[in-house]
Short mmCIF file of C-alpha atoms in Angstrom, two decimals:
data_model
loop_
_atom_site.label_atom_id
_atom_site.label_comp_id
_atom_site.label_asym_id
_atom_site.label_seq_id
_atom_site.Cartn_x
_atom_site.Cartn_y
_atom_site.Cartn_z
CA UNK A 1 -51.79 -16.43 38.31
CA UNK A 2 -53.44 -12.91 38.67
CA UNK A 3 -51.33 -10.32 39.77
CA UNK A 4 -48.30 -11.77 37.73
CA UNK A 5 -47.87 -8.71 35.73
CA UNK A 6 -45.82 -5.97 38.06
CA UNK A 7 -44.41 -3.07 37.56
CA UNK A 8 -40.68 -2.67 39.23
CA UNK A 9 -38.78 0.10 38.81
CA UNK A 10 -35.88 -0.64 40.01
CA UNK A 11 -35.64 -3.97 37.82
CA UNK A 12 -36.78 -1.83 34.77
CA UNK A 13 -33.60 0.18 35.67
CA UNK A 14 -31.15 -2.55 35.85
CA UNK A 15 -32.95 -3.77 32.68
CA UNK A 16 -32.55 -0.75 30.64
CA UNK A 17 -29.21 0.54 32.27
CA UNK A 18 -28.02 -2.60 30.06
CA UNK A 19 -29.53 -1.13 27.31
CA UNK A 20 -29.01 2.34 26.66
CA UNK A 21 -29.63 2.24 22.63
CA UNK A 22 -33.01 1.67 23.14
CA UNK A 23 -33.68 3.95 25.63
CA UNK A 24 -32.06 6.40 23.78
CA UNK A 25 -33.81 5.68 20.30
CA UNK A 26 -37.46 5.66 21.91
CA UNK A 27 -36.62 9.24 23.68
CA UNK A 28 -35.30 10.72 20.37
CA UNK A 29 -38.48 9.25 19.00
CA UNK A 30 -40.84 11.50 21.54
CA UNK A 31 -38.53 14.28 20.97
CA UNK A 32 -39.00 14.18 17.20
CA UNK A 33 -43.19 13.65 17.93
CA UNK A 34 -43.24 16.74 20.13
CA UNK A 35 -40.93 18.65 18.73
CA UNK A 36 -43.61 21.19 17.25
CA UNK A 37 -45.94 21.17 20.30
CA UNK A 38 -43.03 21.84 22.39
CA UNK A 39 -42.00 24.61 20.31
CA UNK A 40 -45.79 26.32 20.51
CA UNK A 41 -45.31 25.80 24.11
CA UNK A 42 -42.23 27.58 24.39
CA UNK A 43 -43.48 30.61 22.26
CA UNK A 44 -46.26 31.23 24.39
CA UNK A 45 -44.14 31.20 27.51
CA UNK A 46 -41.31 32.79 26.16
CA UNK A 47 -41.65 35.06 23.60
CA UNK A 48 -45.51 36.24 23.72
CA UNK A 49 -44.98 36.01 28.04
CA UNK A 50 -41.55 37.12 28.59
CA UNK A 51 -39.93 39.03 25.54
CA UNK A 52 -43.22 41.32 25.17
CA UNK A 53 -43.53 41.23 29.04
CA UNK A 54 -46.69 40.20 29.20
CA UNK A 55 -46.86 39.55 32.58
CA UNK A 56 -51.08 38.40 32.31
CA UNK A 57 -49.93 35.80 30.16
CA UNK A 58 -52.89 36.32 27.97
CA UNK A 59 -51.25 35.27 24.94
CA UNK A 60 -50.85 31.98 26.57
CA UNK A 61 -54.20 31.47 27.64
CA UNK A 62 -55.27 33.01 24.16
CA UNK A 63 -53.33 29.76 22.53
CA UNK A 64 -54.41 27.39 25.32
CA UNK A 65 -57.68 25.82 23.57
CA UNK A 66 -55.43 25.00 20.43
CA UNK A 67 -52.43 23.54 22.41
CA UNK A 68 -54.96 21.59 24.46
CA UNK A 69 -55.93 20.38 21.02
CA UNK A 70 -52.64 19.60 20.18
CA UNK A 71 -52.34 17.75 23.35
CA UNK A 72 -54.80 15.59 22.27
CA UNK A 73 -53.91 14.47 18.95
CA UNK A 74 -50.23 14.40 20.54
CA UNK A 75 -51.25 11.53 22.91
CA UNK A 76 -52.81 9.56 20.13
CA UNK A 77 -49.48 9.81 17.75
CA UNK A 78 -47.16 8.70 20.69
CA UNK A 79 -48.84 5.35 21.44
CA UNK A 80 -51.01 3.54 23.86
CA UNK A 81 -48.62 4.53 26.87
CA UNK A 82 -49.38 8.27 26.43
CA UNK A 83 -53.24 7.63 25.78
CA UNK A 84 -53.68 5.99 29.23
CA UNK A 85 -51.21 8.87 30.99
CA UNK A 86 -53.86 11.12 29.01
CA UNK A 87 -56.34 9.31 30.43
CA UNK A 88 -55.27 9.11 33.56
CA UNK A 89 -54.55 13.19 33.50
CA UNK A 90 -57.89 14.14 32.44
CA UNK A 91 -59.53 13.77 35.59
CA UNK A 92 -56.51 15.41 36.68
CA UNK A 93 -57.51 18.94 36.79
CA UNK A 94 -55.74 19.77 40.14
CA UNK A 95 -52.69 19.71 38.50
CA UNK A 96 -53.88 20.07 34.51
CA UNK A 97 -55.33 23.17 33.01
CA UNK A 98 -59.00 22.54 32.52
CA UNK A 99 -59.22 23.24 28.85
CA UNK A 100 -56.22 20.60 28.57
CA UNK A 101 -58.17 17.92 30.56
CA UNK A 102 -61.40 18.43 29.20
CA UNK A 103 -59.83 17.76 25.97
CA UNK A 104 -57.69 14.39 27.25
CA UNK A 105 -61.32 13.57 28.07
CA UNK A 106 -62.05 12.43 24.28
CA UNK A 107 -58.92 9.68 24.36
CA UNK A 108 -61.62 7.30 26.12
CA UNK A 109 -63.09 5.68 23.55
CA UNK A 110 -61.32 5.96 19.95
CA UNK A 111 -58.20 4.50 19.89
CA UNK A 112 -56.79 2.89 16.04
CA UNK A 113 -56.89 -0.95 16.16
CA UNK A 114 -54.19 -3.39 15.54
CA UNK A 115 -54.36 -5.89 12.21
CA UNK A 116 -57.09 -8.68 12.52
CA UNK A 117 -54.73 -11.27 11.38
CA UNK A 118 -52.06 -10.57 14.60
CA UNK A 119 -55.49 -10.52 17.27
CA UNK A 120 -56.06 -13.97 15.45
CA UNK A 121 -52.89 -15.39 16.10
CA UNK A 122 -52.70 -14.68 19.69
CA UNK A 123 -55.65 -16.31 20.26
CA UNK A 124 -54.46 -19.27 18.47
CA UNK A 125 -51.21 -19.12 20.58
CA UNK A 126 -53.37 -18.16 23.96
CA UNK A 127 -55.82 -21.14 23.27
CA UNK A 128 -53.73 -23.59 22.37
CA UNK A 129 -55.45 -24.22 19.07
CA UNK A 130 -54.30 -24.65 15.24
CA UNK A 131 -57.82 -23.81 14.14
CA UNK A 132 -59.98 -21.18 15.67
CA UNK A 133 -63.02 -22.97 14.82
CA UNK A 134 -62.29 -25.57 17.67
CA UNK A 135 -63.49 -23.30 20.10
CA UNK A 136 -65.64 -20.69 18.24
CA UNK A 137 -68.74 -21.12 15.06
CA UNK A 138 -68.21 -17.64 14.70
CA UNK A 139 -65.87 -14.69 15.05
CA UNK A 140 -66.01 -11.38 13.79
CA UNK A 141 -63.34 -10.19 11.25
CA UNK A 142 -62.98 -6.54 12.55
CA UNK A 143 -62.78 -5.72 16.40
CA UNK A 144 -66.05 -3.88 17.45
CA UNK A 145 -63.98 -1.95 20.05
CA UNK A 146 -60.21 -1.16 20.23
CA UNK A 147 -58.31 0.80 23.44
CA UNK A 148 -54.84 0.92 23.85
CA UNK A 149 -54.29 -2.27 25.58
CA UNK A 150 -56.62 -4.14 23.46
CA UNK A 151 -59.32 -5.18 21.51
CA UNK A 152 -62.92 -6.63 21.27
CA UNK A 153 -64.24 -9.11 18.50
CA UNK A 154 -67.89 -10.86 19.00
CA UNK A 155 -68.18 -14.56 18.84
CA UNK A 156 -69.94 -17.50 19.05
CA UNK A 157 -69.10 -20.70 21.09
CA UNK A 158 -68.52 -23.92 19.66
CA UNK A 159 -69.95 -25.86 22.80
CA UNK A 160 -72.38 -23.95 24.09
CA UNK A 161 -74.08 -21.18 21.16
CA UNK A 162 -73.20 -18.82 23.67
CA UNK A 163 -72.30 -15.15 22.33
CA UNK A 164 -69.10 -14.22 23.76
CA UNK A 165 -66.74 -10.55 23.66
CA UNK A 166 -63.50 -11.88 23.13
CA UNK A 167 -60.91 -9.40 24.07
CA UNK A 168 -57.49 -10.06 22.86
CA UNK A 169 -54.07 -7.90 23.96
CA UNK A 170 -51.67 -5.76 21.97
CA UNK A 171 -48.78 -7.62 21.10
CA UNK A 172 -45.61 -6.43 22.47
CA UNK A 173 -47.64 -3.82 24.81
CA UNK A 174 -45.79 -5.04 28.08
CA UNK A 175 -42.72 -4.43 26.63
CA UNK A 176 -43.41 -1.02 25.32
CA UNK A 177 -45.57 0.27 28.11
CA UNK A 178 -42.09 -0.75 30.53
CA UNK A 179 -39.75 1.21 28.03
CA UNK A 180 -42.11 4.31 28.08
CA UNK A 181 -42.59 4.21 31.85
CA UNK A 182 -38.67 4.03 32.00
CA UNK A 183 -38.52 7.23 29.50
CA UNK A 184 -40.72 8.95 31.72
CA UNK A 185 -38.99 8.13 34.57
CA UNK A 186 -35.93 9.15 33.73
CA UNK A 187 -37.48 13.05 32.06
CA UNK A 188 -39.91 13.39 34.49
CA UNK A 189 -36.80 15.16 37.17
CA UNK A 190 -35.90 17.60 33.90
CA UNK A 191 -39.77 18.27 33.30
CA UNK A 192 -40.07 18.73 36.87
CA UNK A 193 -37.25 21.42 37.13
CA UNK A 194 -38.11 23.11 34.02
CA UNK A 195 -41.64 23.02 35.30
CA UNK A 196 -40.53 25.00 38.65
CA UNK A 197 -38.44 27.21 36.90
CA UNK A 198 -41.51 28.57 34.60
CA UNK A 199 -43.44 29.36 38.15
CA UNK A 200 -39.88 30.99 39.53
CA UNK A 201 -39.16 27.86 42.39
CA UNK A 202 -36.22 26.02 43.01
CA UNK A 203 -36.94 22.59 43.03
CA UNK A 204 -35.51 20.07 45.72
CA UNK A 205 -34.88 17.09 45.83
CA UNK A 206 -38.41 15.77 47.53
CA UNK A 207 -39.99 17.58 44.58
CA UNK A 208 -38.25 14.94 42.05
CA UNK A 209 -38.89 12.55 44.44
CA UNK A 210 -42.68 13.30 44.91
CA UNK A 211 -42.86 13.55 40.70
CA UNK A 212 -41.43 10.16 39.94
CA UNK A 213 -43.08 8.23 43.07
CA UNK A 214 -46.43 9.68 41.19
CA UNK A 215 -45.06 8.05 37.80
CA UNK A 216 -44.39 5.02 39.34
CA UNK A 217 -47.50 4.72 41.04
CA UNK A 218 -49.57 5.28 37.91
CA UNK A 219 -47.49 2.99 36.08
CA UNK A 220 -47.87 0.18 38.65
CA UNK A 221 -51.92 0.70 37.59
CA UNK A 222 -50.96 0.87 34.34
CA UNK A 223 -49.34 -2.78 34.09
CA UNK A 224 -52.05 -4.04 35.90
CA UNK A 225 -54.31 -3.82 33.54
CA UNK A 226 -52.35 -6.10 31.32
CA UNK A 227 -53.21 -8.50 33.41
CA UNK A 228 -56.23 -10.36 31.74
CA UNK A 229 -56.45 -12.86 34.85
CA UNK A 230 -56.77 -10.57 37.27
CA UNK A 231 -59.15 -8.42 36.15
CA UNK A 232 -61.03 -11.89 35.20
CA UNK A 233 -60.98 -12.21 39.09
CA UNK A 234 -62.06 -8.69 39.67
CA UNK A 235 -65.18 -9.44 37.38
CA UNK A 236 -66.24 -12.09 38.85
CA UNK A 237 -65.62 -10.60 42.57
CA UNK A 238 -67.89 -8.10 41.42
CA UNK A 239 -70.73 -9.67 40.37
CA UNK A 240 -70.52 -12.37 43.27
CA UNK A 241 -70.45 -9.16 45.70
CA UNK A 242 -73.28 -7.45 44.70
CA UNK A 243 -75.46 -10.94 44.56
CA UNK A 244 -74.17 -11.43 47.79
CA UNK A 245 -75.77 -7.74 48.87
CA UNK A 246 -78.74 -7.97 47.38
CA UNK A 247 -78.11 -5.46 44.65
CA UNK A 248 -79.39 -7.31 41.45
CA UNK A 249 -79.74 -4.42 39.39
CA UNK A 250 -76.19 -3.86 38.55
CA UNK A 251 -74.07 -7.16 37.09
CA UNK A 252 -70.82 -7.71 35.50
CA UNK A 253 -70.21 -9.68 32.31
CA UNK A 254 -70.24 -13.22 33.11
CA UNK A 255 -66.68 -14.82 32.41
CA UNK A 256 -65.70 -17.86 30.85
CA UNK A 257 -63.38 -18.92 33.02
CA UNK A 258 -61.69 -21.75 31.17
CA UNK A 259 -61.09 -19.44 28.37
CA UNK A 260 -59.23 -16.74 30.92
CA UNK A 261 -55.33 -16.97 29.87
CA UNK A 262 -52.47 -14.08 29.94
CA UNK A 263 -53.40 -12.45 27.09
CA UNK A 264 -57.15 -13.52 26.16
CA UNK A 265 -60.08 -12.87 28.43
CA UNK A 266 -63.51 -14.52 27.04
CA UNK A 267 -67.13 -13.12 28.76
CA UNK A 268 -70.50 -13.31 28.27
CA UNK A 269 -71.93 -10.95 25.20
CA UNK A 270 -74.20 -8.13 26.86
CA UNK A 271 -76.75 -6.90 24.83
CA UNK A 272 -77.40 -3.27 25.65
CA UNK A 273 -77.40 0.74 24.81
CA UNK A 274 -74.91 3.13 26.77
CA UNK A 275 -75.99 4.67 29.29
CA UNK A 276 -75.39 8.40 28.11
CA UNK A 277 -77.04 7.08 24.84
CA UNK A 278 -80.46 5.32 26.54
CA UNK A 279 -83.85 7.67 26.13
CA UNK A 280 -85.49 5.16 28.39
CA UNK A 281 -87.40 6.75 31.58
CA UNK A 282 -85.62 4.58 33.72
CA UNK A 283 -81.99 5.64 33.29
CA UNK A 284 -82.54 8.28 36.46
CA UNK A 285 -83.42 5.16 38.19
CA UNK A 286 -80.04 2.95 37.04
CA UNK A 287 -77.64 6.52 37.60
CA UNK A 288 -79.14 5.71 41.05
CA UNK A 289 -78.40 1.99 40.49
CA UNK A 290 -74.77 3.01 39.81
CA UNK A 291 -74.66 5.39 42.78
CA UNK A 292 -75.21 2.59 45.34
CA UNK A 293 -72.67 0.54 43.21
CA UNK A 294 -70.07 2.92 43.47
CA UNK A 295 -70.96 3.49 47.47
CA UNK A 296 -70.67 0.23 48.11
CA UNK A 297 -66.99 -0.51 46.42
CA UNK A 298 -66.03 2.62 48.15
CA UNK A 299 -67.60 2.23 51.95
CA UNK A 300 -68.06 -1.74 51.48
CA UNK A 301 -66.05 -4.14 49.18
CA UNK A 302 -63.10 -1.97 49.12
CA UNK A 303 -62.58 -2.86 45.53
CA UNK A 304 -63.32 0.52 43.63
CA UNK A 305 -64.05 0.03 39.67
CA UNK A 306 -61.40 2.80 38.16
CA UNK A 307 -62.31 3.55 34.57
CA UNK A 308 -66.20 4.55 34.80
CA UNK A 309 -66.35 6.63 31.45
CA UNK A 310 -70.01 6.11 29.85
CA UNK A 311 -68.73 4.09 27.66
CA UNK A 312 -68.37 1.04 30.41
CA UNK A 313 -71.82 1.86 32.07
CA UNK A 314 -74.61 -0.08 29.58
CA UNK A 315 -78.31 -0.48 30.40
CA UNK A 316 -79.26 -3.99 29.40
CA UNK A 317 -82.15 -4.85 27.23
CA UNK A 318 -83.94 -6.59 30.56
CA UNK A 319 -83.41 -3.26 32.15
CA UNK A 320 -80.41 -4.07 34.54
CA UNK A 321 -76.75 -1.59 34.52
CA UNK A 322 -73.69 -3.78 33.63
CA UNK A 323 -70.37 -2.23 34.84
CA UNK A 324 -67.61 -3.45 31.47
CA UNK A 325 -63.97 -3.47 31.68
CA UNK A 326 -62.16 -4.51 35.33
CA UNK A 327 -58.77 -4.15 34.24
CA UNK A 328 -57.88 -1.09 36.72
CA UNK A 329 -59.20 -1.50 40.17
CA UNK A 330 -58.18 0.41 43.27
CA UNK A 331 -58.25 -0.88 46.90
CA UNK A 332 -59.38 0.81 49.72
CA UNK A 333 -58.89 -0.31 52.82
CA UNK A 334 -61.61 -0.34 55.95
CA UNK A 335 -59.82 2.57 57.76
CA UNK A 336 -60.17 4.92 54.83
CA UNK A 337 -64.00 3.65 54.82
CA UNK A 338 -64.60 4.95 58.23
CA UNK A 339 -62.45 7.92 57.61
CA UNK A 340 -64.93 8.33 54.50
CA UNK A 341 -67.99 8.00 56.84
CA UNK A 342 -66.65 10.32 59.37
CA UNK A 343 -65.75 12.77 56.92
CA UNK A 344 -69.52 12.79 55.34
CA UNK A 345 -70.85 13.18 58.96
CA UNK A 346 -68.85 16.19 59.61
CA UNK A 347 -69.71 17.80 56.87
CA UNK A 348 -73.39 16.94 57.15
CA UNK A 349 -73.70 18.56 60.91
CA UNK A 350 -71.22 21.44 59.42
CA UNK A 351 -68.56 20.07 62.47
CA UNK A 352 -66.04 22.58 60.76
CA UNK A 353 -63.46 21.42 63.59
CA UNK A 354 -63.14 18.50 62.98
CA UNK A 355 -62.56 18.43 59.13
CA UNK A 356 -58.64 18.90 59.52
CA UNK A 357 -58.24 15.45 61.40
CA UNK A 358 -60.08 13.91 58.20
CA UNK A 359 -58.18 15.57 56.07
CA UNK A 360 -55.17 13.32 57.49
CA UNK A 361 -57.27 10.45 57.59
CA UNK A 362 -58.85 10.54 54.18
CA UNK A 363 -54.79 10.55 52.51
CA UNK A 364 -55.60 14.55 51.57
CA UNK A 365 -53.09 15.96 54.07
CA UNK A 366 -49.61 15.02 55.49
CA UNK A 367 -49.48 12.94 58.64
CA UNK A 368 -47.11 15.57 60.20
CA UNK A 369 -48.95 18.99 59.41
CA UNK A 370 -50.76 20.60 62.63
CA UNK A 371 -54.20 20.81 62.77
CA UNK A 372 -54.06 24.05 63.83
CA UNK A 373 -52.52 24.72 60.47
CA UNK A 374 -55.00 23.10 58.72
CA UNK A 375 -57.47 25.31 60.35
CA UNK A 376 -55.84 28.61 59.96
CA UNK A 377 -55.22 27.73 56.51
CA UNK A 378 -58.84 28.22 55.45
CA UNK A 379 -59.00 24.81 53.23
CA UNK A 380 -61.99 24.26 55.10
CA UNK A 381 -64.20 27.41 54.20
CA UNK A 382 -66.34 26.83 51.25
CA UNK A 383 -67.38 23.01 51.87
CA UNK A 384 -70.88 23.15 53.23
CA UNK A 385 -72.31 24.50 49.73
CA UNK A 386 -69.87 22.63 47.92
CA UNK A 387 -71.52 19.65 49.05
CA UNK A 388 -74.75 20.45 46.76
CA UNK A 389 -73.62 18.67 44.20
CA UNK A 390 -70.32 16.76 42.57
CA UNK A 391 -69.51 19.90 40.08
CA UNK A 392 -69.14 21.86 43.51
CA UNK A 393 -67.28 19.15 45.17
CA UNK A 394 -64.93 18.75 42.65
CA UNK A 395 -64.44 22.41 41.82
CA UNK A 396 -63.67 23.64 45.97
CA UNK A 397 -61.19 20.05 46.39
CA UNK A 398 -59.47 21.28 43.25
CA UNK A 399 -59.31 24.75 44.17
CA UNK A 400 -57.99 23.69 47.62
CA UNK A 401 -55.49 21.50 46.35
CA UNK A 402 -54.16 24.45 43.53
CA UNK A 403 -53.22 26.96 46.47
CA UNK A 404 -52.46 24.94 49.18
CA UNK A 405 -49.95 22.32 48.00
CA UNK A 406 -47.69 21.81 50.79
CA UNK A 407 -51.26 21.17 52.99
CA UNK A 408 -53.36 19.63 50.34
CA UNK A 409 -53.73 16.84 47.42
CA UNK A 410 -56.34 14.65 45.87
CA UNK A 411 -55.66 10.82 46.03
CA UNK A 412 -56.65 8.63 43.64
CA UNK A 413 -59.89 7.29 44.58
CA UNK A 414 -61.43 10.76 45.31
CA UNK A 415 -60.75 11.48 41.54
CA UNK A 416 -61.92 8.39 40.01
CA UNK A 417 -65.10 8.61 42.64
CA UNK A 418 -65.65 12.10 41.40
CA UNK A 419 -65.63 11.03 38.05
CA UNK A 420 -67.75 8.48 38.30
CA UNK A 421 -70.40 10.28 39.98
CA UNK A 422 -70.02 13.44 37.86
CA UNK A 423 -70.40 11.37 34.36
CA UNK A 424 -73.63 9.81 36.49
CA UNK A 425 -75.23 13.59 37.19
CA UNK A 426 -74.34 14.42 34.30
CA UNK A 427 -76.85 11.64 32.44
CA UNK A 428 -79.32 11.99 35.44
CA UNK A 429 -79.03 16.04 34.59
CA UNK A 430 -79.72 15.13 30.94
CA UNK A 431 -83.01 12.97 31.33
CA UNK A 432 -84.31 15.20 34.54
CA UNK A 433 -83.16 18.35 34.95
CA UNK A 434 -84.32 18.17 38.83
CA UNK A 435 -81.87 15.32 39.52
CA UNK A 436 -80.47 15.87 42.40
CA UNK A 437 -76.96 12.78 43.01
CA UNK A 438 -76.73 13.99 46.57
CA UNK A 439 -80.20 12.79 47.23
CA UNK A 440 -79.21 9.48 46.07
CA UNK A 441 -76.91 8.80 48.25
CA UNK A 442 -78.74 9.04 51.34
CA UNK A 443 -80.33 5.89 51.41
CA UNK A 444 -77.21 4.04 50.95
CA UNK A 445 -75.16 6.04 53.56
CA UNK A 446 -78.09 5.46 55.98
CA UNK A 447 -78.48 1.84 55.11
CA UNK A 448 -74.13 1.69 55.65
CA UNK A 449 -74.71 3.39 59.30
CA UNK A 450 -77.43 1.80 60.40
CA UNK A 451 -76.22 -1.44 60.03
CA UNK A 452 -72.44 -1.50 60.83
CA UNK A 453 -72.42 -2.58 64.63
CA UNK A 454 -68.42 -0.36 64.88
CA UNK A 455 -67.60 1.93 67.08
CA UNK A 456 -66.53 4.23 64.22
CA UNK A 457 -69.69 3.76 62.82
CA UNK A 458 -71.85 4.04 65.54
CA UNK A 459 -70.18 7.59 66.33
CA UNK A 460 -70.44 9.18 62.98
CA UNK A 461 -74.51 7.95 63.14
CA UNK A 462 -74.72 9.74 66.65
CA UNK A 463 -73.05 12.65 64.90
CA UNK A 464 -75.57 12.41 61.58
CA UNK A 465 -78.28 12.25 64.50
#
């Protein structure tokens, strides 16, 4: 059934408290693999910061570009885990160095495939076949795309002469993504205090507790994803929703639903160029396409799309944009939709006052801080030119979240939002250099107020008005 593969920490412990051998070989294992980048770390702090007194930290940021190098090729040595936390950091840059995220950026697409022959016989074992044949004329003996928790092969099927993308799971990757997400669970307390110690603050107990609640909620995603039936579910949800909206220009890959299993998912082929990659004159017009896409998981469905790298945004050959790969997904839920559309309001008619209240309903503030400390804190100032476009959004949220901790934070679906919209003006920017995402959104976020009959609704139009 989908949703079958969860991630439980607390069973994880009982499981590996069993088996401490393990648990111990895997972390001398990471200790071994960053042994060296570690050490460069350390260096930089220590001796070229602290022996020589350089209280700048130049030195450091001298070596930054190279370590953020080293991050990179660091991630790809310790295993598919650590490519998805690098992932997962690199729109991160609230809490990551910029040079170090930009970097993480590259893990999207190029991760090293597993043999042919293993792919092959889980799909034998998935499909309850002896003989591939049964099921396909044709299938292609190298994987035309790999990531970490899979990989893709191109078919033919027997019944139909449909092409297909097959996509077939790591073996073992359950397994080893719940032994890392242990590991990290049990070093991210020392990180966390070593971490504190660097910026000179004790660290308390709700700072371990705020670290590994952040690890475990990641690593809930992260399992998800391993779950080939549910994001066969959240495909087909898709495409049925934006049918059902009247949005024909965007699609999903069209499953084959009696080829869905636990660890083989079976679509439709689609034919088309990347997005980033398309000279046609209409990719302004699909970046639009996406736009209202996006809008409408976020204020709408409430099923947000969480890995929109260019990579998963193709422009078909009959001129449509098909959204790939529904393995992470993010709900939100209709409060935070209205808190959204308040939010956008306020900012539009520059209602200053009443940005710290949405602060606490959009998730970026604590429910117990006082407004009135929201407002003297100054988080606010800045916004109404941030808002020209998603560089400037990004940049002022990040910014606000970097010196105002205790007051501040990005959720999750801000960041993958922002990063969806930013890789979108950022191929807009490429084919026009007038594009202008804001303007894009307008006709959506008019459509959204116009139409919902709520009194939320109906208040933040009276406020737009």
């Amino acid at each position: 059934q989908p949703g079958s593969n969860t991630y439980n920490p607390v069973i994880a412990q009982e499981f590996y408290s069993k088996r401490p051998l393990m648990v111990i070989k895997r972390i001398l294992r990471l200790a071994s693999l960053t042994a060296v980048f570690n050490s460069g770390l350390l260096w930089d702090w220590l001796v070229l910061g602290k022996l020589l007194k350089d209280e700048e930290y130049s030195a450091l940021r001298r070596n930054e570009k190279q370590r953020a190098k080293d991050a990179l090729v660091l991630c790809e040595k310790l295993g598919p885990t650590f490519i998805k936390l690098g992932q997962a950091l690199s729109i991160r840059t609230d809490i990551l160095p910029e040079l170090y995220a930009l970097e993480l950026r590259q893990l999207q697409d190029a991760v090293p495939p597993f043999d042919s022959s293993e792919a092959r016989s889980v799909l034998r074992k998935e499909l309850n076949v002896s003989d591939l044949n049964a099921i396909f004329t044709q299938l292609s003996e190298k994987p035309v795309a790999s990531a970490s928790i899979g990989q893709v092969y191109r078919g033919i099927l027997k019944e139909n002469g449909k092409e297909v993308a097959v996509k077939v799971q790591r073996p073992g990757i359950l397994g080893e993504i719940a032994l890392d997400l242990h590991v990290l669970r049990v070093l991210t307390p020392i990180q966390t205090t070593l971490q504190n110690a660097v910026n000179r603050q004790k660290t308390t107990q709700e700072d371990i507790d705020t670290a590994v609640a952040l690890v475990d909620e990641w690593g809930r995603g992260f399992v998800a994803e391993t779950d080939y039936r549910l994001e066969a579910e959240n495909t087909i949800n898709f495409g049925d929703a934006m049918k059902k909206r009247g949005l024909d220009a965007v699609c999903a890959p069209t499953v084959v639903e009696n080829l869905v299993r636990d660890k083989v998912l079976v679509t439709e082929w689609v034919e088309g160029t990347r997005l980033d990659r398309d000279a046609s004159d209409d990719v302004p017009r699909l970046c639009g396409v996406a736009i209202n896409a996006y809008l409408t998981m976020l204020l709408d469905t409430g099923v947000l799309h969480c890995d929109p790298h260019p990579g998963n945004l193709l422009r078909t050959t009959d001129g449509k944009l098909c959204i790939l790969d529904w393995g992470m997904t993010l709900s939100v839920p209709n409060d935070l939709q209205y808190a959204l559309l308040e939010f956008i309001a306020h900012i539009n008619t520059e209602n200053y006052d009443a940005i710290p209240q949405d602060f606490i309903n959009l998730g970026f503030s604590p429910e117990n801080v006082s407004l009135e400390r929201l407002q003297s804190s100054g988080i606010t100032e800045g916004l109404s030119f941030a808002f020209l476009d998603v560089k400037g959004v990004t940049n002022v949220m990040e910014e606000m979240s970097r010196r105002n901790r205790e007051l501040f934070a990005l959720p999750p679906y801000v960041l993958y939002v922002a990063r969806a919209f930013s890789t979108l003006e950022g191929i807009g920017l490429s084919i026009d250099e007038n594009y202008a995402i804001v303007q894009e959104c307008y006709p959506y976020l008019s459509r959204r107020l116009f139409t919902d009959r709520s009194p939320r609704a109906k208040a933040a139009l009276r406020a737009m008005l």
